[in-house]
Structures are given as structure tokens and as C-alpha cells.
Amino acid sequence: MVFNAITVEQYETSERYFKLPKLLFESPRYEDMRLDSKVSYSILKDRLSLSLRNNWVDEEGRIYLVYSNTSLMKILKVSKSTLLRIKKQLAEYDLIKEVQQSTSSKGNLANRIYLGNLIVDDFDANDDELPGVSNLDQGGVKIIRGWCQIQPLMRLNITRLIIVIILVLERLRKILMNFHSQLKLISHYHKINQLHSLNQSIILSCK
């Protein structure tokens, strides 16, 4: 085979990729996690987009996966024993939780699989290196709730800005209404003056 290096033009392509959170590889919290567990978490998180399309969202707004162990083995390309080990380790890090759906009435159903949020400790890295991390301290840890979450302080500023804009627009509306009323009054006076002038003209012509 002949080696074919990637060029600048080929670097950005339409290829699809799995997102591997840097936190899993940089944070001391996750340094002892096995590599296959980290990759499996990333692959399962990517599958949440499919869950959204299927409307797999519970009454609390939490997205979940619905896969049997057999399906997960095919998705992750692992054996059953490896899958069980991966799920066990992710559960130890609070990154996965399964809820049984099978009942005597419903029959044998695949479990609901919930994925947990990644947690970054204050000393892990600077906030500007971890997009989507809240600046608000939460008992020594910060929770990443998405790849590009708006920070709470930014949300607060946006809310204040919206309120100010609404107040300004309401003030402008009142000014315009007042201006419109004044225009109508001026127009009314102008018509009265025209009628008065017309009457004077008629009187003068009659004389």
C-alpha cells in the first residue's frame, strides 16, 4: 500500500466524527477510566441525536436510549462480557443509568439507558479551555450540560437586555401615540381654520 498524507484541502471534509470530550482524557477524575469506556460513552452520547428524532424523552425532559445488550454489542463492536464491564465502569462514574421497562404486562423490553453529565473539578483546567462550563461554583465541581451551553451569567445579561429593549420599545410606542394624537389635533385645527376662512370669503362676496 502507498501512504497518502492528508492535505489542507482534504482536512475539512463531510466525514462524520464522534465527539470525544477532552475532559475524559485530561481530568484527574477520569484518568483511571479505561479507554474503551471513554470511547463507548462518546459513541452512546452521539446516539442521543437519534433518540431526539425518535422522541425518546421522558416526562422530566431527560433523553434516553433504548438498546438491548445485543444491539449495544453491535454498536460498540464488543463482546457481551466487555459490554457488561464497560457499563459497570460507566455506572461507577455516574455516567450511565439503566431503568428496566420489562413487566409482566408489557413483556420483555430493552432497558432505558440514561447518560450522565461529565463533571469537571475546579482545579482541572481554566474555564476558557472548556467550552460550555458554568462559572458558578457548585460545591467544588462544575457540570458540563452540553457542548456549547450559554453560561448562566450570560443568560442573565441577555434577559436584562431583553427587558431594557421591551421598556424602550414601550416608551417609543407611547411617544408615537402622543405624536399621532398631536398630528390629529393639528389637522383638526387646520380644517377649522380653512372653514373659517371659507366662511369669511363667502360673507365678503355677499356684501
CSV table of C-alpha atoms in Angstrom, one decimal:
chain,number,residue,atom,x,y,z
A,1,MET,CA,0.0,0.0,0.0
A,2,VAL,CA,1.1,3.6,-0.7
A,3,PHE,CA,0.9,6.2,2.1
A,4,ASN,CA,-1.3,9.1,1.1
A,5,ALA,CA,-1.0,12.1,3.5
A,6,ILE,CA,-4.0,14.4,4.2
A,7,THR,CA,-3.7,17.7,2.5
A,8,VAL,CA,-5.0,21.1,3.7
A,9,GLU,CA,-7.9,20.9,1.2
A,10,GLN,CA,-8.8,17.4,2.5
A,11,TYR,CA,-8.6,18.3,6.2
A,12,GLU,CA,-12.2,19.7,6.4
A,13,THR,CA,-14.5,17.2,4.7
A,14,SER,CA,-18.0,15.9,5.0
A,15,GLU,CA,-16.9,12.9,7.0
A,16,ARG,CA,-18.8,12.2,10.2
A,17,TYR,CA,-17.0,12.0,13.5
A,18,PHE,CA,-17.7,11.0,17.1
A,19,LYS,CA,-17.1,13.8,19.7
A,20,LEU,CA,-14.6,12.6,22.3
A,21,PRO,CA,-14.8,15.1,25.3
A,22,LYS,CA,-11.3,16.3,26.2
A,23,LEU,CA,-12.4,16.1,29.8
A,24,LEU,CA,-12.3,12.3,29.7
A,25,PHE,CA,-8.6,12.4,28.8
A,26,GLU,CA,-7.5,15.5,30.8
A,27,SER,CA,-9.3,15.4,34.1
A,28,PRO,CA,-7.8,13.5,37.0
A,29,ARG,CA,-11.4,12.4,37.8
A,30,TYR,CA,-11.4,10.2,34.8
A,31,GLU,CA,-7.8,9.3,34.4
A,32,ASP,CA,-8.3,5.7,35.7
A,33,MET,CA,-11.2,5.0,33.3
A,34,ARG,CA,-10.5,2.5,30.6
A,35,LEU,CA,-10.1,3.8,27.1
A,36,ASP,CA,-13.0,1.6,25.7
A,37,SER,CA,-15.3,3.0,28.4
A,38,LYS,CA,-14.4,6.6,27.3
A,39,VAL,CA,-15.0,5.8,23.7
A,40,SER,CA,-18.2,3.9,24.4
A,41,TYR,CA,-19.6,6.9,26.4
A,42,SER,CA,-18.8,9.2,23.4
A,43,ILE,CA,-20.5,6.8,20.9
A,44,LEU,CA,-23.6,6.5,23.1
A,45,LYS,CA,-23.8,10.2,23.6
A,46,ASP,CA,-23.7,10.6,19.8
A,47,ARG,CA,-26.7,8.3,19.6
A,48,LEU,CA,-28.7,10.8,21.6
A,49,SER,CA,-29.4,12.7,18.4
A,50,LEU,CA,-31.2,9.6,17.2
A,51,SER,CA,-33.2,9.5,20.4
A,52,LEU,CA,-34.3,13.0,19.8
A,53,ARG,CA,-35.6,12.1,16.4
A,54,ASN,CA,-37.5,9.2,17.9
A,55,ASN,CA,-38.8,11.5,20.7
A,56,TRP,CA,-37.2,9.3,23.4
A,57,VAL,CA,-37.6,11.9,26.1
A,58,ASP,CA,-39.2,11.2,29.4
A,59,GLU,CA,-41.6,13.5,31.4
A,60,GLU,CA,-38.7,15.2,33.1
A,61,GLY,CA,-37.1,16.2,29.7
A,62,ARG,CA,-34.3,13.7,30.0
A,63,ILE,CA,-33.1,12.0,26.8
A,64,TYR,CA,-32.7,8.2,26.9
A,65,LEU,CA,-31.5,5.4,24.7
A,66,VAL,CA,-33.4,2.2,24.1
A,67,TYR,CA,-31.0,-0.6,23.2
A,68,SER,CA,-30.7,-4.2,24.2
A,69,ASN,CA,-27.3,-5.6,25.2
A,70,THR,CA,-27.2,-7.4,21.8
A,71,SER,CA,-27.8,-4.1,20.0
A,72,LEU,CA,-25.1,-2.4,22.1
A,73,MET,CA,-22.6,-5.1,21.4
A,74,LYS,CA,-23.1,-4.5,17.6
A,75,ILE,CA,-22.9,-0.7,18.0
A,76,LEU,CA,-19.8,-0.7,20.2
A,77,LYS,CA,-18.2,-3.8,18.4
A,78,VAL,CA,-17.5,-5.6,21.7
A,79,SER,CA,-18.4,-8.9,23.3
A,80,LYS,CA,-21.0,-9.3,26.0
A,81,SER,CA,-18.5,-9.6,28.8
A,82,THR,CA,-16.7,-6.4,27.6
A,83,LEU,CA,-20.0,-4.6,27.3
A,84,LEU,CA,-21.0,-5.5,30.9
A,85,ARG,CA,-17.6,-4.3,32.1
A,86,ILE,CA,-18.0,-1.0,30.3
A,87,LYS,CA,-21.5,-0.4,31.6
A,88,LYS,CA,-20.3,-1.3,35.1
A,89,GLN,CA,-17.5,1.2,34.9
A,90,LEU,CA,-19.6,4.0,33.4
A,91,ALA,CA,-22.1,3.4,36.2
A,92,GLU,CA,-19.3,3.7,38.8
A,93,TYR,CA,-18.5,7.2,37.4
A,94,ASP,CA,-22.3,8.1,37.3
A,95,LEU,CA,-22.2,8.3,33.5
A,96,ILE,CA,-24.8,5.7,32.8
A,97,LYS,CA,-28.0,4.5,34.4
A,98,GLU,CA,-30.4,1.8,33.2
A,99,VAL,CA,-34.1,1.7,34.0
A,100,GLN,CA,-36.0,-1.5,33.4
A,101,GLN,CA,-39.1,-1.4,31.2
A,102,SER,CA,-40.0,-5.0,31.1
A,103,THR,CA,-43.1,-6.0,33.0
A,104,SER,CA,-45.5,-9.0,33.1
A,105,SER,CA,-48.0,-6.9,31.0
A,106,LYS,CA,-45.5,-5.3,28.6
A,107,GLY,CA,-43.3,-8.3,28.1
A,108,ASN,CA,-39.6,-8.3,27.5
A,109,LEU,CA,-38.4,-4.8,26.6
A,110,ALA,CA,-35.0,-3.2,26.3
A,111,ASN,CA,-34.0,-1.0,29.3
A,112,ARG,CA,-34.0,2.7,29.1
A,113,ILE,CA,-30.4,4.0,29.2
A,114,TYR,CA,-29.7,7.4,30.6
A,115,LEU,CA,-26.3,9.1,30.2
A,116,GLY,CA,-24.9,11.2,33.0
A,117,ASN,CA,-23.3,14.7,32.7
A,118,LEU,CA,-19.5,15.0,32.8
A,119,ILE,CA,-18.1,16.7,35.8
A,120,VAL,CA,-15.1,19.0,35.9
A,121,ASP,CA,-13.4,19.8,39.1
A,122,ASP,CA,-12.3,23.4,39.8
A,123,PHE,CA,-8.6,22.6,39.5
A,124,ASP,CA,-8.9,20.6,36.3
A,125,ALA,CA,-8.3,23.4,33.8
A,126,ASN,CA,-9.1,27.0,33.0
A,127,ASP,CA,-12.7,27.7,32.1
A,128,ASP,CA,-11.7,29.2,28.7
A,129,GLU,CA,-10.3,25.8,27.8
A,130,LEU,CA,-13.6,24.0,28.5
A,131,PRO,CA,-16.4,25.5,26.4
A,132,GLY,CA,-19.8,25.1,28.0
A,133,VAL,CA,-18.6,25.0,31.6
A,134,SER,CA,-20.6,27.1,34.1
A,135,ASN,CA,-18.6,29.8,36.0
A,136,LEU,CA,-20.9,29.3,39.0
A,137,ASP,CA,-19.3,27.2,41.8
A,138,GLN,CA,-21.4,24.1,42.7
A,139,GLY,CA,-19.7,22.7,45.7
A,140,GLY,CA,-16.3,22.3,44.2
A,141,VAL,CA,-17.4,20.9,40.9
A,142,LYS,CA,-18.9,22.3,37.7
A,143,ILE,CA,-21.2,20.3,35.4
A,144,ILE,CA,-20.9,20.3,31.6
A,145,ARG,CA,-24.5,20.1,30.3
A,146,GLY,CA,-23.7,20.4,26.6
A,147,TRP,CA,-21.0,21.2,24.0
A,148,CYS,CA,-21.9,24.9,23.8
A,149,GLN,CA,-24.1,25.9,26.7
A,150,ILE,CA,-24.7,29.6,27.3
A,151,GLN,CA,-23.3,30.5,30.7
A,152,PRO,CA,-25.7,31.5,33.5
A,153,LEU,CA,-24.2,35.0,33.8
A,154,MET,CA,-24.6,35.5,30.0
A,155,ARG,CA,-28.2,34.3,30.2
A,156,LEU,CA,-28.9,36.8,33.0
A,157,ASN,CA,-27.3,39.6,30.9
A,158,ILE,CA,-29.4,38.7,27.9
A,159,THR,CA,-32.5,38.6,30.0
A,160,ARG,CA,-31.8,42.1,31.3
A,161,LEU,CA,-31.1,43.3,27.8
A,162,ILE,CA,-34.4,42.0,26.6
A,163,ILE,CA,-36.2,43.7,29.4
A,164,VAL,CA,-34.5,47.0,28.6
A,165,ILE,CA,-35.4,46.7,24.9
A,166,ILE,CA,-39.0,46.0,25.8
A,167,LEU,CA,-39.1,49.1,28.1
A,168,VAL,CA,-37.6,51.2,25.4
A,169,LEU,CA,-40.0,50.0,22.7
A,170,GLU,CA,-42.9,50.6,25.1
A,171,ARG,CA,-41.6,54.2,25.6
A,172,LEU,CA,-41.3,54.7,21.9
A,173,ARG,CA,-44.8,53.4,21.4
A,174,LYS,CA,-46.2,55.9,23.8
A,175,ILE,CA,-44.2,58.7,22.2
A,176,LEU,CA,-45.5,57.8,18.8
A,177,MET,CA,-49.1,57.6,20.0
A,178,ASN,CA,-48.8,61.0,21.6
A,179,PHE,CA,-47.2,62.4,18.4
A,180,HIS,CA,-50.0,60.9,16.4
A,181,SER,CA,-52.6,62.5,18.7
A,182,GLN,CA,-50.9,65.8,18.3
A,183,LEU,CA,-50.9,65.5,14.5
A,184,LYS,CA,-54.7,64.7,14.5
A,185,LEU,CA,-55.3,67.8,16.7
A,186,ILE,CA,-53.2,70.0,14.4
A,187,SER,CA,-55.1,68.6,11.4
A,188,HIS,CA,-58.4,69.3,13.1
A,189,TYR,CA,-57.4,72.9,13.8
A,190,HIS,CA,-56.2,73.3,10.3
A,191,LYS,CA,-59.6,72.2,8.9
A,192,ILE,CA,-61.4,74.6,11.3
A,193,ASN,CA,-59.2,77.5,10.1
A,194,GLN,CA,-59.9,76.5,6.5
A,195,LEU,CA,-63.7,76.5,7.2
A,196,HIS,CA,-63.4,79.8,8.9
A,197,SER,CA,-61.5,81.4,6.0
A,198,LEU,CA,-64.1,80.0,3.6
A,199,ASN,CA,-66.9,81.5,5.6
A,200,GLN,CA,-65.2,84.8,5.7
A,201,SER,CA,-64.8,84.7,1.9
A,202,ILE,CA,-68.5,83.9,1.4
A,203,ILE,CA,-69.5,86.7,3.7
A,204,LEU,CA,-67.3,89.2,1.9
A,205,SER,CA,-68.6,88.1,-1.5
A,206,CYS,CA,-72.2,88.5,-0.4
A,207,LYS,CA,-71.5,92.1,0.6
